[in-house]
Every structure is written in structure tokens, then in C-alpha cells.
Amino acid sequence: MLKKRVEEVLNEQLNREFYSAYLYLSMSAYFDSIDLEGFAHYMKVQYQEEMAHAIRIFNYVSNVGGRVTLKAVEQPKGTWKDVIEVFEETHKHECFITNSINEVLTVAHEEHDYATINMLQWFIGEQVEEEATVLKILNQLRMIEGKGPGLFMLDREMGQRISNVNLENPEQTTN
Ligand code: OFO
């Protein structure tokens, strides 16, 4: 049985994963609007990944006898100055999510909830990977000053990202 305090922070994290999905889908729409199709595709895959993160938490809460509570998802921003600003905000957002996961883990430790601690280990690793990936893209964008032929080539590369999201079985999602 899930302790109330752990259930609350997991439901809060669930909402943040849905918000992440919504934010990245909004970024995808922005990229479509400025004809950066590869970046639009990349963000659509990222949206799917975030949905898989949300469903992982959703399934876990139900499986351990907790109660999932869905809250309103905040409206994301819809427009940005340029592609560099999008990735600066993406990096900032991922650092925020890392802190948020760490806080959930802290509560799980305080409540001696070893099953939740175990479940969260996957998220800890995933956040390290996500922060590193986004930072790499941001640095590459800075190198090419977010424009010109470099941007065109990077857009093509971003379009190659393959989605391996399985919402029926989010634990099998790897990217
Ligand atoms: Fe769910 O990892 Fe990004 O936010």
C-alpha cells in the first residue's frame, strides 16, 4: 500500500511528465511553423517519450494500490525567439525535472518506501541522459550560432530520431 505522502508527490510528478509532453509538443508545433521539420520531428518523439514517463508512473501508482489523481495540465508557451532559445529552455526544464525526481526520491527515502525508491532509479538514469543529450544539441546550436547551412544540416540529423515508445508497455520504451 502506497503511503499518502508518496502518493501525493508521485501524482505531482505524473502531472509534470504530462506538462513536459505538452511543452515538447508545443515546441514541435513552433518548429513546424518555421519549417524546421527535423526539429519538429525530434520534439514529437520527445513528446511521446514524456507520455511514456507519465504512464510509467501512472501504472506504478495503480500497481502498488495507490490512487492516480489527474490534475489540469498547465498551458505551455507557444512561441520562441529562435531555435537556441528553445533548447536553452528545454535544458532548463530538464534540470527542473531532475530536481523534481530527486525530491520525490527524498520523500520515498523518508517514508522508507523501498519499492518507490527502486522504481525511481530508472528516472534518475534517464534524467542524466536527457540533460546530456539536450546540452549537446544546445552546444552544437551555439557553435553554428543557430543559423545558416549548419542549422540546415542539424535539422536533417534531428529528423533521423527514431521513436521506440510503447505506451501499452512504457517500461519497454527505450530511446
Ligand atoms: Fe520525463 O524526462 Fe524529460 O522531462
mmCIF file of N, CA and C in Angstrom, residues 73-134:
data_model
loop_
_atom_site.group_PDB
_atom_site.id
_atom_site.type_symbol
_atom_site.label_atom_id
_atom_site.label_comp_id
_atom_site.label_asym_id
_atom_site.label_seq_id
_atom_site.Cartn_x
_atom_site.Cartn_y
_atom_site.Cartn_z
ATOM 1 N N VAL A 73 -3.374 20.241 -16.741
ATOM 2 C CA VAL A 73 -2.018 20.435 -17.265
ATOM 3 C C VAL A 73 -1.893 21.897 -17.697
ATOM 4 N N GLU A 74 -0.884 22.533 -17.157
ATOM 5 C CA GLU A 74 -0.643 23.955 -17.444
ATOM 6 C C GLU A 74 -0.427 24.200 -18.951
ATOM 7 N N GLN A 75 -0.913 25.339 -19.422
ATOM 8 C CA GLN A 75 -0.702 25.667 -20.841
ATOM 9 C C GLN A 75 0.773 25.993 -21.079
ATOM 10 N N PRO A 76 1.401 25.330 -22.067
ATOM 11 C CA PRO A 76 2.816 25.649 -22.319
ATOM 12 C C PRO A 76 2.938 26.898 -23.186
ATOM 13 N N LYS A 77 4.141 27.450 -23.186
ATOM 14 C CA LYS A 77 4.463 28.557 -24.059
ATOM 15 C C LYS A 77 4.325 28.082 -25.521
ATOM 16 N N GLY A 78 4.008 28.972 -26.447
ATOM 17 C CA GLY A 78 3.798 28.535 -27.830
ATOM 18 C C GLY A 78 4.760 29.115 -28.841
ATOM 19 N N THR A 79 5.550 30.101 -28.407
ATOM 20 C CA THR A 79 6.467 30.694 -29.376
ATOM 21 C C THR A 79 7.789 31.078 -28.712
ATOM 22 N N TRP A 80 8.831 31.029 -29.519
ATOM 23 C CA TRP A 80 10.180 31.299 -29.014
ATOM 24 C C TRP A 80 10.897 32.253 -29.973
ATOM 25 N N LYS A 81 12.000 32.842 -29.471
ATOM 26 C CA LYS A 81 12.771 33.789 -30.290
ATOM 27 C C LYS A 81 13.457 33.056 -31.458
ATOM 28 N N ASP A 82 14.074 31.920 -31.124
ATOM 29 C CA ASP A 82 14.778 31.124 -32.139
ATOM 30 C C ASP A 82 15.065 29.730 -31.576
ATOM 31 N N VAL A 83 15.728 28.921 -32.398
ATOM 32 C CA VAL A 83 15.967 27.527 -32.027
ATOM 33 C C VAL A 83 16.873 27.403 -30.787
ATOM 34 N N ILE A 84 17.817 28.351 -30.633
ATOM 35 C CA ILE A 84 18.694 28.310 -29.451
ATOM 36 C C ILE A 84 17.872 28.521 -28.182
ATOM 37 N N GLU A 85 16.959 29.472 -28.236
ATOM 38 C CA GLU A 85 16.131 29.727 -27.044
ATOM 39 C C GLU A 85 15.301 28.497 -26.681
ATOM 40 N N VAL A 86 14.807 27.777 -27.693
ATOM 41 C CA VAL A 86 14.025 26.554 -27.413
ATOM 42 C C VAL A 86 14.882 25.563 -26.622
ATOM 43 N N PHE A 87 16.134 25.374 -27.063
ATOM 44 C CA PHE A 87 16.965 24.374 -26.385
ATOM 45 C C PHE A 87 17.511 24.864 -25.046
ATOM 46 N N GLU A 88 17.660 26.180 -24.899
ATOM 47 C CA GLU A 88 18.019 26.705 -23.569
ATOM 48 C C GLU A 88 16.888 26.393 -22.586
ATOM 49 N N GLU A 89 15.662 26.616 -23.042
ATOM 50 C CA GLU A 89 14.515 26.355 -22.154
ATOM 51 C C GLU A 89 14.305 24.864 -21.927
ATOM 52 N N THR A 90 14.606 24.069 -22.946
ATOM 53 C CA THR A 90 14.480 22.609 -22.784
ATOM 54 C C THR A 90 15.473 22.129 -21.724
ATOM 55 N N HIS A 91 16.696 22.653 -21.802
ATOM 56 C CA HIS A 91 17.711 22.243 -20.827
ATOM 57 C C HIS A 91 17.301 22.667 -19.417
ATOM 58 N N LYS A 92 16.812 23.898 -19.308
ATOM 59 C CA LYS A 92 16.358 24.400 -18.004
ATOM 60 C C LYS A 92 15.214 23.527 -17.463
ATOM 61 N N HIS A 93 14.308 23.172 -18.367
ATOM 62 C CA HIS A 93 13.167 22.352 -17.947
ATOM 63 C C HIS A 93 13.621 20.966 -17.487
ATOM 64 N N GLU A 94 14.559 20.371 -18.212
ATOM 65 C CA GLU A 94 15.037 19.036 -17.805
ATOM 66 C C GLU A 94 15.751 19.085 -16.446
ATOM 67 N N CYS A 95 16.480 20.194 -16.184
ATOM 68 C CA CYS A 95 17.126 20.333 -14.865
ATOM 69 C C CYS A 95 16.061 20.454 -13.770
ATOM 70 N N PHE A 96 14.975 21.143 -14.088
ATOM 71 C CA PHE A 96 13.860 21.261 -13.144
ATOM 72 C C PHE A 96 13.249 19.885 -12.864
ATOM 73 N N ILE A 97 13.083 19.090 -13.923
ATOM 74 C CA ILE A 97 12.508 17.739 -13.757
ATOM 75 C C ILE A 97 13.461 16.855 -12.939
ATOM 76 N N THR A 98 14.751 17.002 -13.168
ATOM 77 C CA THR A 98 15.725 16.224 -12.384
ATOM 78 C C THR A 98 15.567 16.553 -10.897
ATOM 79 N N ASN A 99 15.466 17.845 -10.579
ATOM 80 C CA ASN A 99 15.284 18.245 -9.178
ATOM 81 C C ASN A 99 13.989 17.687 -8.616
ATOM 82 N N SER A 100 12.970 17.711 -9.456
ATOM 83 C CA SER A 100 11.662 17.220 -9.027
ATOM 84 C C SER A 100 11.721 15.716 -8.704
ATOM 85 N N ILE A 101 12.385 14.945 -9.565
ATOM 86 C CA ILE A 101 12.543 13.496 -9.310
ATOM 87 C C ILE A 101 13.344 13.295 -8.011
ATOM 88 N N ASN A 102 14.378 14.107 -7.835
ATOM 89 C CA ASN A 102 15.189 13.995 -6.612
ATOM 90 C C ASN A 102 14.343 14.250 -5.367
ATOM 91 N N GLU A 103 13.429 15.203 -5.469
ATOM 92 C CA GLU A 103 12.556 15.497 -4.317
ATOM 93 C C GLU A 103 11.619 14.323 -4.019
ATOM 94 N N VAL A 104 11.102 13.693 -5.089
ATOM 95 C CA VAL A 104 10.225 12.519 -4.879
ATOM 96 C C VAL A 104 11.033 11.413 -4.200
ATOM 97 N N LEU A 105 12.263 11.257 -4.661
ATOM 98 C CA LEU A 105 13.138 10.230 -4.086
ATOM 99 C C LEU A 105 13.416 10.516 -2.605
ATOM 100 N N THR A 106 13.594 11.779 -2.281
ATOM 101 C CA THR A 106 13.838 12.157 -0.885
ATOM 102 C C THR A 106 12.649 11.751 -0.013
ATOM 103 N N VAL A 107 11.441 12.024 -0.513
ATOM 104 C CA VAL A 107 10.227 11.656 0.255
ATOM 105 C C VAL A 107 10.150 10.133 0.397
ATOM 106 N N ALA A 108 10.443 9.418 -0.689
ATOM 107 C CA ALA A 108 10.389 7.942 -0.634
ATOM 108 C C ALA A 108 11.380 7.408 0.410
ATOM 109 N N HIS A 109 12.559 8.028 0.479
ATOM 110 C CA HIS A 109 13.551 7.630 1.488
ATOM 111 C C HIS A 109 13.025 7.912 2.893
ATOM 112 N N GLU A 110 12.460 9.103 3.074
ATOM 113 C CA GLU A 110 11.950 9.471 4.405
ATOM 114 C C GLU A 110 10.851 8.518 4.868
ATOM 115 N N GLU A 111 10.090 8.005 3.874
ATOM 116 C CA GLU A 111 8.972 7.101 4.217
ATOM 117 C C GLU A 111 9.403 5.625 4.174
ATOM 118 N N HIS A 112 10.695 5.390 3.965
ATOM 119 C CA HIS A 112 11.227 4.014 3.870
ATOM 120 C C HIS A 112 10.458 3.181 2.842
ATOM 121 N N ASP A 113 10.132 3.834 1.715
ATOM 122 C CA ASP A 113 9.373 3.170 0.660
ATOM 123 C C ASP A 113 10.357 2.628 -0.386
ATOM 124 N N TYR A 114 10.820 1.414 -0.155
ATOM 125 C CA TYR A 114 11.888 0.855 -0.990
ATOM 126 C C TYR A 114 11.425 0.520 -2.407
ATOM 127 N N ALA A 115 10.158 0.176 -2.571
ATOM 128 C CA ALA A 115 9.649 -0.124 -3.929
ATOM 129 C C ALA A 115 9.676 1.143 -4.782
ATOM 130 N N THR A 116 9.250 2.259 -4.191
ATOM 131 C CA THR A 116 9.264 3.520 -4.952
ATOM 132 C C THR A 116 10.695 3.964 -5.231
ATOM 133 N N ILE A 117 11.570 3.770 -4.265
ATOM 134 C CA ILE A 117 12.987 4.112 -4.474
ATOM 135 C C ILE A 117 13.511 3.314 -5.670
ATOM 136 N N ASN A 118 13.182 2.050 -5.705
ATOM 137 C CA ASN A 118 13.620 1.177 -6.794
ATOM 138 C C ASN A 118 13.054 1.641 -8.138
ATOM 139 N N MET A 119 11.759 1.974 -8.171
ATOM 140 C CA MET A 119 11.125 2.424 -9.418
ATOM 141 C C MET A 119 11.780 3.716 -9.916
ATOM 142 N N LEU A 120 12.131 4.599 -8.967
ATOM 143 C CA LEU A 120 12.676 5.910 -9.357
ATOM 144 C C LEU A 120 14.106 5.838 -9.901
ATOM 145 N N GLN A 121 14.789 4.730 -9.628
ATOM 146 C CA GLN A 121 16.172 4.614 -10.124
ATOM 147 C C GLN A 121 16.230 4.788 -11.639
ATOM 148 N N TRP A 122 15.242 4.231 -12.335
ATOM 149 C CA TRP A 122 15.218 4.348 -13.799
ATOM 150 C C TRP A 122 15.147 5.830 -14.212
ATOM 151 N N PHE A 123 14.323 6.590 -13.489
ATOM 152 C CA PHE A 123 14.162 8.014 -13.812
ATOM 153 C C PHE A 123 15.460 8.796 -13.556
ATOM 154 N N ILE A 124 16.181 8.391 -12.534
ATOM 155 C CA ILE A 124 17.446 9.077 -12.214
ATOM 156 C C ILE A 124 18.406 8.936 -13.409
ATOM 157 N N GLY A 125 18.535 7.710 -13.916
ATOM 158 C CA GLY A 125 19.401 7.461 -15.071
ATOM 159 C C GLY A 125 18.913 8.185 -16.313
ATOM 160 N N GLU A 126 17.613 8.160 -16.511
ATOM 161 C CA GLU A 126 17.010 8.800 -17.687
ATOM 162 C C GLU A 126 17.279 10.307 -17.687
ATOM 163 N N GLN A 127 17.205 10.922 -16.503
ATOM 164 C CA GLN A 127 17.435 12.369 -16.438
ATOM 165 C C GLN A 127 18.886 12.727 -16.768
ATOM 166 N N VAL A 128 19.815 11.882 -16.337
ATOM 167 C CA VAL A 128 21.235 12.132 -16.663
ATOM 168 C C VAL A 128 21.382 12.146 -18.188
ATOM 169 N N GLU A 129 20.760 11.149 -18.821
ATOM 170 C CA GLU A 129 20.825 11.023 -20.280
ATOM 171 C C GLU A 129 20.147 12.210 -20.976
ATOM 172 N N GLU A 130 18.967 12.582 -20.500
ATOM 173 C CA GLU A 130 18.220 13.669 -21.156
ATOM 174 C C GLU A 130 18.951 15.003 -21.039
ATOM 175 N N GLU A 131 19.463 15.285 -19.850
ATOM 176 C CA GLU A 131 20.193 16.555 -19.681
ATOM 177 C C GLU A 131 21.400 16.592 -20.620
ATOM 178 N N ALA A 132 22.140 15.470 -20.692
ATOM 179 C CA ALA A 132 23.345 15.421 -21.526
ATOM 180 C C ALA A 132 22.997 15.590 -23.005
ATOM 181 N N THR A 133 21.953 14.909 -23.455
ATOM 182 C CA THR A 133 21.553 14.998 -24.872
ATOM 183 C C THR A 133 21.172 16.418 -25.250
ATOM 184 N N VAL A 134 20.358 17.036 -24.408
ATOM 185 C CA VAL A 134 19.879 18.398 -24.704
ATOM 186 C C VAL A 134 21.045 19.394 -24.678
#
